[in-house]
mmCIF file of C-alpha atoms in Angstrom:
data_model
loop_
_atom_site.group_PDB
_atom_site.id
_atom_site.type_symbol
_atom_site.label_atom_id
_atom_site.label_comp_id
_atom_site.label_asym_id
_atom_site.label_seq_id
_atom_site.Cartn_x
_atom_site.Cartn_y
_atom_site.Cartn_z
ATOM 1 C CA UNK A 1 103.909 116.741 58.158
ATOM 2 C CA UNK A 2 105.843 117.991 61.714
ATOM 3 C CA UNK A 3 109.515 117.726 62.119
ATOM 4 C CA UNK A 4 109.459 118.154 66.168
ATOM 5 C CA UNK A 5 112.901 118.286 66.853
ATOM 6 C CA UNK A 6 116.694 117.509 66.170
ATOM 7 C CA UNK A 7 119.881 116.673 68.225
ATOM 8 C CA UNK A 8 122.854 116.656 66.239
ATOM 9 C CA UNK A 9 126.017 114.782 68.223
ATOM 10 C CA UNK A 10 129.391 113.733 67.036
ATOM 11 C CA UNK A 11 130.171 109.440 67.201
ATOM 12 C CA UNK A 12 133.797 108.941 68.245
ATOM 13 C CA UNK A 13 133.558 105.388 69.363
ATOM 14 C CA UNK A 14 135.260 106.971 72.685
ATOM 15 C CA UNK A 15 132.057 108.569 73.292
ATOM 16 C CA UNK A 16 130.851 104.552 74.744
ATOM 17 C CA UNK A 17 132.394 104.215 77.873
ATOM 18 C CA UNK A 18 133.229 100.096 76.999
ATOM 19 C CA UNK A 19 135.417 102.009 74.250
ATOM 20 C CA UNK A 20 136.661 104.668 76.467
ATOM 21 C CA UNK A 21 138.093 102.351 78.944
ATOM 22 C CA UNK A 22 137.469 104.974 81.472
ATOM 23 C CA UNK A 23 138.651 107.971 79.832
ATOM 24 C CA UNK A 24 136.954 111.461 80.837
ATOM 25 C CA UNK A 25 135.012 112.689 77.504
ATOM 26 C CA UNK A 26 133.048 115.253 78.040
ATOM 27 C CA UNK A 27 131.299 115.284 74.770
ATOM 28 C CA UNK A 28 129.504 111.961 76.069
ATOM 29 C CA UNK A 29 127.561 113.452 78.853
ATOM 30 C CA UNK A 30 126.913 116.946 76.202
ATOM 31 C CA UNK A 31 125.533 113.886 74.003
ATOM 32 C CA UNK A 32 123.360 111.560 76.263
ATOM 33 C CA UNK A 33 121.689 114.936 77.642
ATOM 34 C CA UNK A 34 120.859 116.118 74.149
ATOM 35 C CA UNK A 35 119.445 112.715 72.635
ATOM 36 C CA UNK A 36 117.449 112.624 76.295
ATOM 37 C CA UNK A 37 116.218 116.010 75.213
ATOM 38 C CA UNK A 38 115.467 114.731 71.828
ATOM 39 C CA UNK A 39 113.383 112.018 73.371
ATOM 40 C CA UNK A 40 111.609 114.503 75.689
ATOM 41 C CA UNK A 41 109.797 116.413 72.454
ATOM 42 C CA UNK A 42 108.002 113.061 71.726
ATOM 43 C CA UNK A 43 108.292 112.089 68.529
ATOM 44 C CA UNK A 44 106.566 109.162 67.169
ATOM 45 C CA UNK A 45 110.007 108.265 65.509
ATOM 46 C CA UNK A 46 113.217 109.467 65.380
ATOM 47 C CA UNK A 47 115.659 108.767 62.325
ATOM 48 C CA UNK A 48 119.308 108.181 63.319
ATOM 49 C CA UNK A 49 121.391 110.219 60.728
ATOM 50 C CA UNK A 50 125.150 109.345 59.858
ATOM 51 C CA UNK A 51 128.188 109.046 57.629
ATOM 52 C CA UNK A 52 128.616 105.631 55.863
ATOM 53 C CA UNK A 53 129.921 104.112 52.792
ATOM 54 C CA UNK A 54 126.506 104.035 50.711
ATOM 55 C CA UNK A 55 123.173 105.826 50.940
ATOM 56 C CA UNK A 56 121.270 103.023 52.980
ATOM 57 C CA UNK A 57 118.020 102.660 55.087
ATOM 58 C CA UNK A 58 118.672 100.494 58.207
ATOM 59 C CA UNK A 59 115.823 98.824 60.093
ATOM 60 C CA UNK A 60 115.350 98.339 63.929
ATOM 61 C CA UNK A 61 116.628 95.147 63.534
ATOM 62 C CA UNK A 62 119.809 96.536 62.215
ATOM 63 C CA UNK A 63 123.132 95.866 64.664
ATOM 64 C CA UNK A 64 126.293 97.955 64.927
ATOM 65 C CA UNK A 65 130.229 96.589 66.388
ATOM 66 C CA UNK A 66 132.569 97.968 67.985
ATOM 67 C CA UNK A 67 134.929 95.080 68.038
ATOM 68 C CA UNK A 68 136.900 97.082 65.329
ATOM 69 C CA UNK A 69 137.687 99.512 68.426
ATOM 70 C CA UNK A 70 139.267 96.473 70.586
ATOM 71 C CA UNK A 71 135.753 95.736 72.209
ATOM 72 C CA UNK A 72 133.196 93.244 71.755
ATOM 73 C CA UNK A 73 130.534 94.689 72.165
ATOM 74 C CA UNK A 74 127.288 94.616 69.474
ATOM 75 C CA UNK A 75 124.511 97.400 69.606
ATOM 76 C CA UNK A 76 121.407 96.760 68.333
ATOM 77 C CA UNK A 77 119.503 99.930 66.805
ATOM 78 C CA UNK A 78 116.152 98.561 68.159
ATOM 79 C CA UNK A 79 115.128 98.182 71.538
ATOM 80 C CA UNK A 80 117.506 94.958 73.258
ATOM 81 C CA UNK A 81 116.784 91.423 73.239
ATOM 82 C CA UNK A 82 117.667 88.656 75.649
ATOM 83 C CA UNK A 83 120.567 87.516 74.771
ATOM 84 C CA UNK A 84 123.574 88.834 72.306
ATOM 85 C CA UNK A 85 122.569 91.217 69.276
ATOM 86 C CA UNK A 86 123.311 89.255 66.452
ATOM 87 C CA UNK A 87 124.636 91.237 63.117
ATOM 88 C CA UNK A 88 122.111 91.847 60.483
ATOM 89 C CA UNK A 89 123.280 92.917 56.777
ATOM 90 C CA UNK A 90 124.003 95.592 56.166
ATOM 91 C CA UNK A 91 125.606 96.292 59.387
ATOM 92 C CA UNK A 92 125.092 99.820 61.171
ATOM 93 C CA UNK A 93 128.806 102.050 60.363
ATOM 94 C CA UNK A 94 130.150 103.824 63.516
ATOM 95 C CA UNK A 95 128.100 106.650 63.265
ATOM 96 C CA UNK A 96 125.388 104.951 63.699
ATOM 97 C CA UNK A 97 126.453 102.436 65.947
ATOM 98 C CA UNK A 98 126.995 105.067 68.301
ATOM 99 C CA UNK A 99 123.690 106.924 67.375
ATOM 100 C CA UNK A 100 122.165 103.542 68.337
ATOM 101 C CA UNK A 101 124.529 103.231 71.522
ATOM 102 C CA UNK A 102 122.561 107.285 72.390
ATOM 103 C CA UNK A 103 119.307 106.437 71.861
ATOM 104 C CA UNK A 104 119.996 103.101 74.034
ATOM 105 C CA UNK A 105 121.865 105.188 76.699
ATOM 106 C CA UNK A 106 118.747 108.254 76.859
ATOM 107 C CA UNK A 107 116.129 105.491 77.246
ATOM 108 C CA UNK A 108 114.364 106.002 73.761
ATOM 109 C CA UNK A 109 112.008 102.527 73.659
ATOM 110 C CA UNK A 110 109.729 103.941 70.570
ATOM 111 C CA UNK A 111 109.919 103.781 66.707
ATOM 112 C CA UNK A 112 113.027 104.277 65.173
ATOM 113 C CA UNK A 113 115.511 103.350 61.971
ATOM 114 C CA UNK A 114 118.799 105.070 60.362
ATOM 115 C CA UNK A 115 120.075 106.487 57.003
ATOM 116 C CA UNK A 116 123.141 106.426 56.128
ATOM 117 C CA UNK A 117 124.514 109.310 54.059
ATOM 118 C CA UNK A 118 128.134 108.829 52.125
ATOM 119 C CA UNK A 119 130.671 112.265 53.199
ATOM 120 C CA UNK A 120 130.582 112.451 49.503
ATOM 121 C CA UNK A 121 126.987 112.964 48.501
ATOM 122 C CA UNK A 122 126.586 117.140 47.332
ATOM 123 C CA UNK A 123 124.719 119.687 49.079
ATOM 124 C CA UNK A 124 121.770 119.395 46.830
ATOM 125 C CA UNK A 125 121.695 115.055 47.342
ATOM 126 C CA UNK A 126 122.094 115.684 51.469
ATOM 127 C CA UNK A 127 119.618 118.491 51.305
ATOM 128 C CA UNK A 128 117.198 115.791 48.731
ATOM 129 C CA UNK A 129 117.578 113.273 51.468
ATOM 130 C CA UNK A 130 116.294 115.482 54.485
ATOM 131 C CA UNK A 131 113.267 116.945 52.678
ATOM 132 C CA UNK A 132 112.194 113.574 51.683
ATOM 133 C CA UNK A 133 112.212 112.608 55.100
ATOM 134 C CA UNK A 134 109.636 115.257 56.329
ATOM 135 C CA UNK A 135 107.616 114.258 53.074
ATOM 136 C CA UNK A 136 107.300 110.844 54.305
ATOM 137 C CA UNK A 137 106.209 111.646 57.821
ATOM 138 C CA UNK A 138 102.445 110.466 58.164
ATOM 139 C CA UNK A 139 99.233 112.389 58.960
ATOM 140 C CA UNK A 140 99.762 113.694 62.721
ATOM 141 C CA UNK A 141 102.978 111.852 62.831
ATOM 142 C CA UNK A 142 105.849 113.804 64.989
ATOM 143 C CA UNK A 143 109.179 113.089 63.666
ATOM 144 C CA UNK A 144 112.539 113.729 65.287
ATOM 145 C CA UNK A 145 116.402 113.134 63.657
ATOM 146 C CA UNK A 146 119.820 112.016 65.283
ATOM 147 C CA UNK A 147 122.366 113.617 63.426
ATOM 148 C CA UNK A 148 125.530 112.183 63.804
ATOM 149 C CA UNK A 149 128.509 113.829 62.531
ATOM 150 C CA UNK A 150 132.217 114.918 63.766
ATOM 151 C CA UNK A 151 133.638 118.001 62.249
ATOM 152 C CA UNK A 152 137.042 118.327 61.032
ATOM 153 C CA UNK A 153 139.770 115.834 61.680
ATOM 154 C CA UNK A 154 142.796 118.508 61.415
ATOM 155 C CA UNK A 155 142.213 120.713 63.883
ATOM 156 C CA UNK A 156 145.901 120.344 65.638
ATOM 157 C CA UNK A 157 149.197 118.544 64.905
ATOM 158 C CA UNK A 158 148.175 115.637 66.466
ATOM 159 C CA UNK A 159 145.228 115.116 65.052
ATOM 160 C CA UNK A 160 144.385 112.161 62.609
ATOM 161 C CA UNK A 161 144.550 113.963 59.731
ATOM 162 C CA UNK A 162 147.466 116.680 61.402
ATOM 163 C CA UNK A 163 147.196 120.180 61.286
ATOM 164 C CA UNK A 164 145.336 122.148 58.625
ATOM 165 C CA UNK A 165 144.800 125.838 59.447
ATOM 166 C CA UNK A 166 141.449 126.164 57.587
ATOM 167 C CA UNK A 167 140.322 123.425 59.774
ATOM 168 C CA UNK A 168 138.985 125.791 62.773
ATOM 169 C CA UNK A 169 136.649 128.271 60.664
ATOM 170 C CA UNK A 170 135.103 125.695 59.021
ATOM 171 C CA UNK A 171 134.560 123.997 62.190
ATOM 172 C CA UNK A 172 133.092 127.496 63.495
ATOM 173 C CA UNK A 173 130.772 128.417 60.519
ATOM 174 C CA UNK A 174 129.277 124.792 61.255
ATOM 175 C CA UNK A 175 129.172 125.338 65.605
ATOM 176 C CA UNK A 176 127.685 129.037 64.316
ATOM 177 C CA UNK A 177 124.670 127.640 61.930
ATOM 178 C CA UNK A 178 123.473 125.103 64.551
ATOM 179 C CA UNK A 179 123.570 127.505 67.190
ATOM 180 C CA UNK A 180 121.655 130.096 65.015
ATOM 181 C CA UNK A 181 119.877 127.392 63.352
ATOM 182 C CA UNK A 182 120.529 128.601 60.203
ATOM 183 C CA UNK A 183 119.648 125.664 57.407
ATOM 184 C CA UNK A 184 120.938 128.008 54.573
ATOM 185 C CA UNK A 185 124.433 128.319 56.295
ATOM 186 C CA UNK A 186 124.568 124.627 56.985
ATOM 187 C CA UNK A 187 123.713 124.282 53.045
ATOM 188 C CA UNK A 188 126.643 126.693 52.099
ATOM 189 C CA UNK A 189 129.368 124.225 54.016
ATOM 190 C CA UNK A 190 131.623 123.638 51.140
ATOM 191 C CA UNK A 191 131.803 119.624 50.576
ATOM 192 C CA UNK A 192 135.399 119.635 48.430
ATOM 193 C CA UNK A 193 136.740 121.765 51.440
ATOM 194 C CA UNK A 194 134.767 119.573 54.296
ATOM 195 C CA UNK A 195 136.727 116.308 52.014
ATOM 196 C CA UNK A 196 140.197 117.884 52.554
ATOM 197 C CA UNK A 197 139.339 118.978 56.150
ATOM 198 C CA UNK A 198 138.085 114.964 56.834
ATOM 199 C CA UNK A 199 134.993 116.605 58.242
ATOM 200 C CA UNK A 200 132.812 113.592 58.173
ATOM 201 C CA UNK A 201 129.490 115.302 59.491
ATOM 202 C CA UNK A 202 129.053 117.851 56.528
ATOM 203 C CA UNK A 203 126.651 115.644 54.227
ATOM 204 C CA UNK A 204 124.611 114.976 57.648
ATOM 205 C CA UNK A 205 124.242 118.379 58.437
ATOM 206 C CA UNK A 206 122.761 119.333 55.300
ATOM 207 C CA UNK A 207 120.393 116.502 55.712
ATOM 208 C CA UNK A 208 119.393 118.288 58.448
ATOM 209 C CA UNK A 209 119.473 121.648 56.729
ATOM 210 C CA UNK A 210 117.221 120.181 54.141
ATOM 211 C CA UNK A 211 114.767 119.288 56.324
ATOM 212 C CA UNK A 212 114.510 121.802 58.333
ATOM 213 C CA UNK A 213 113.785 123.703 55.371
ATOM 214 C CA UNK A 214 111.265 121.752 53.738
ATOM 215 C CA UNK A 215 109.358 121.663 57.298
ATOM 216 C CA UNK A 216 109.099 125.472 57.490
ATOM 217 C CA UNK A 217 108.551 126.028 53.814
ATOM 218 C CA UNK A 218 104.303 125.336 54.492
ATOM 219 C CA UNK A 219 104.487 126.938 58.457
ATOM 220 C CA UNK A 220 102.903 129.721 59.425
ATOM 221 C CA UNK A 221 105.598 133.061 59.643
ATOM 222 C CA UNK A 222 104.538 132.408 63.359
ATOM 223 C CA UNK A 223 106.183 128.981 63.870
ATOM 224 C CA UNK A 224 109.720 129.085 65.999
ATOM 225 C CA UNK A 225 112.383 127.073 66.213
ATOM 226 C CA UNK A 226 114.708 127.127 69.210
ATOM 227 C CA UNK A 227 118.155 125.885 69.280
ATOM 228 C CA UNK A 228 121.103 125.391 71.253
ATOM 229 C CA UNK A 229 124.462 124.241 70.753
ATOM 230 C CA UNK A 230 125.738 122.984 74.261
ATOM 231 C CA UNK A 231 129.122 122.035 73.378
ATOM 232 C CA UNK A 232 132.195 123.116 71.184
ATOM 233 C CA UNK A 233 135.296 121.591 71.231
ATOM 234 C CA UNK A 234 138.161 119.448 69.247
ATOM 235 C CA UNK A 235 139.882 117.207 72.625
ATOM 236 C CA UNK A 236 141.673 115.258 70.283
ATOM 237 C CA UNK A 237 142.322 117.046 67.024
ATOM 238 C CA UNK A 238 138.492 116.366 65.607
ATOM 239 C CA UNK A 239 136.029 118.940 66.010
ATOM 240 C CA UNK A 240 133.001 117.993 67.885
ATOM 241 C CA UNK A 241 129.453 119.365 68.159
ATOM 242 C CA UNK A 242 125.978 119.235 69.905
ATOM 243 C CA UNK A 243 122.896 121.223 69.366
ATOM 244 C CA UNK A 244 119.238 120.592 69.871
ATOM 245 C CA UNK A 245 116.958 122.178 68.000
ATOM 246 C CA UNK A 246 112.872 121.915 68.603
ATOM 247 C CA UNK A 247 110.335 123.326 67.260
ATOM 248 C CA UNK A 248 108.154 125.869 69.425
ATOM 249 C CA UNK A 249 109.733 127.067 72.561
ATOM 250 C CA UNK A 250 112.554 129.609 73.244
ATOM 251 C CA UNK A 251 114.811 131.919 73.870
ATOM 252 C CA UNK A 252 116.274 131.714 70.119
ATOM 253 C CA UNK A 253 114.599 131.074 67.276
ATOM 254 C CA UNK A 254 114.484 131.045 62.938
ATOM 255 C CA UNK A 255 111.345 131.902 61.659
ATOM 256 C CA UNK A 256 110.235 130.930 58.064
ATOM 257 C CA UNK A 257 108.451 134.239 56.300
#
């Protein structure tokens, strides 16, 4: 089994520029360069990862909207067709709509499908969910994950869910395990604090966690993972991240012993 490499982006539906109407977010360019990054490690398939209602598998076929968000606009998880997307059942939620919308925008054209992963779901479920997705990679396979996930939605008075002064340390300890890729800190993200906090990403993250994990746990004590979170911030009350994370490579690294 090899788990190659993870990006890990938030999915404000801002973040597509039909949405954004022009607006300046700078977490969109942090995003596109990390999924283009992502893309760059080569996987054989990458798995979009992201909040919904249920636990659910989506297929390439799959089709997100946006028309919620004033625009109609439909994006198809799979590589475009001539001619409008047309929604498939289950449709893709919003975090993976834009996941799709990433992959579309960093010029992925290879394998790919989604899970979606309800905020609800405990550590140990998330965690279940990532290592059986390194299980199920084939023979010589290289597989690669989207994480999609916002942090907390109460970072300042204005924010959706208004102020909550706990809102910026949790925030932190998750910006602080991605950038030390550290799966056991990602794990220890509280989820009845993350449900107060409206942090959306926290079951996502641990899916991540998870597999990381269960891809190191048969490694040699040689095998390094790199990581890098290239940008921290909370523009509109909601706390957003990006990382990358690949395996082999640099400057900072989590070896399993």
């Amino acid at each position: 089994m090899t788990f190659v490499a993870a990006a890990v982006c938030p999915h404000p539906p801002l973040l597509v520029p039909e949405v954004g109407r022009g607006e300046q977010v700078q977490a969109r360019a942090a995003a596109v360069d990390a999924v283009r990054r992502l893309c760059a490690a080569r996987p054989d398939r990458i798995v979009v990862v992201g909040d919904a209602p249920a636990e659910t598998r989506y297929g390439p076929e799959s089709t997100g909207s946006l028309a919620g968000f004033g625009v109609d606009l439909r994006v198809p998880l799979g590589p475009s067709a001539a001619g409008p997307a047309a929604i498939v059942e289950p449709a893709l939620p919003l975090s993976l709509t834009v996941g799709a919308w990433l992959l579309a925008s960093a010029g992925w054209s290879g394998d790919r499908s989604a899970l979606g992963v309800p905020a609800g779901h405990s550590t140990r479920a998330a965690a279940g969910l990532g290592e059986r997705l390194v299980a199920q990679v084939g023979r010589g396979e290289r597989l690669a994950l989207l994480v999609m996930g916002d942090g907390s939605a109460r970072r300042t008075l204005k924010a959706p869910g208004g102020l909550d002064e706990r809102a910026a340390a949790f925030d932190a300890a998750a910006a602080a395990a991605l950038a030390g890729l550290d799966p056991a800190a990602l794990l220890d993200l509280d989820p009845a604090l993350a449900t107060e906090l409206l942090a959306a990403g926290r079951a996502s993250w641990q899916v991540l966690g998870g597999a990381l994990l269960a891809a190191t746990r048969d490694d040699t004590p040689a095998e390094v993972w790199s990581s890098e979170l290239t940008y921290d911030d909370a523009p509109y009350g909601v706390g957003y991240l990006v990382a990358v994370w690949n395996r082999g490579g640099a400057q900072r690294g989590w070896e399993s012993g």
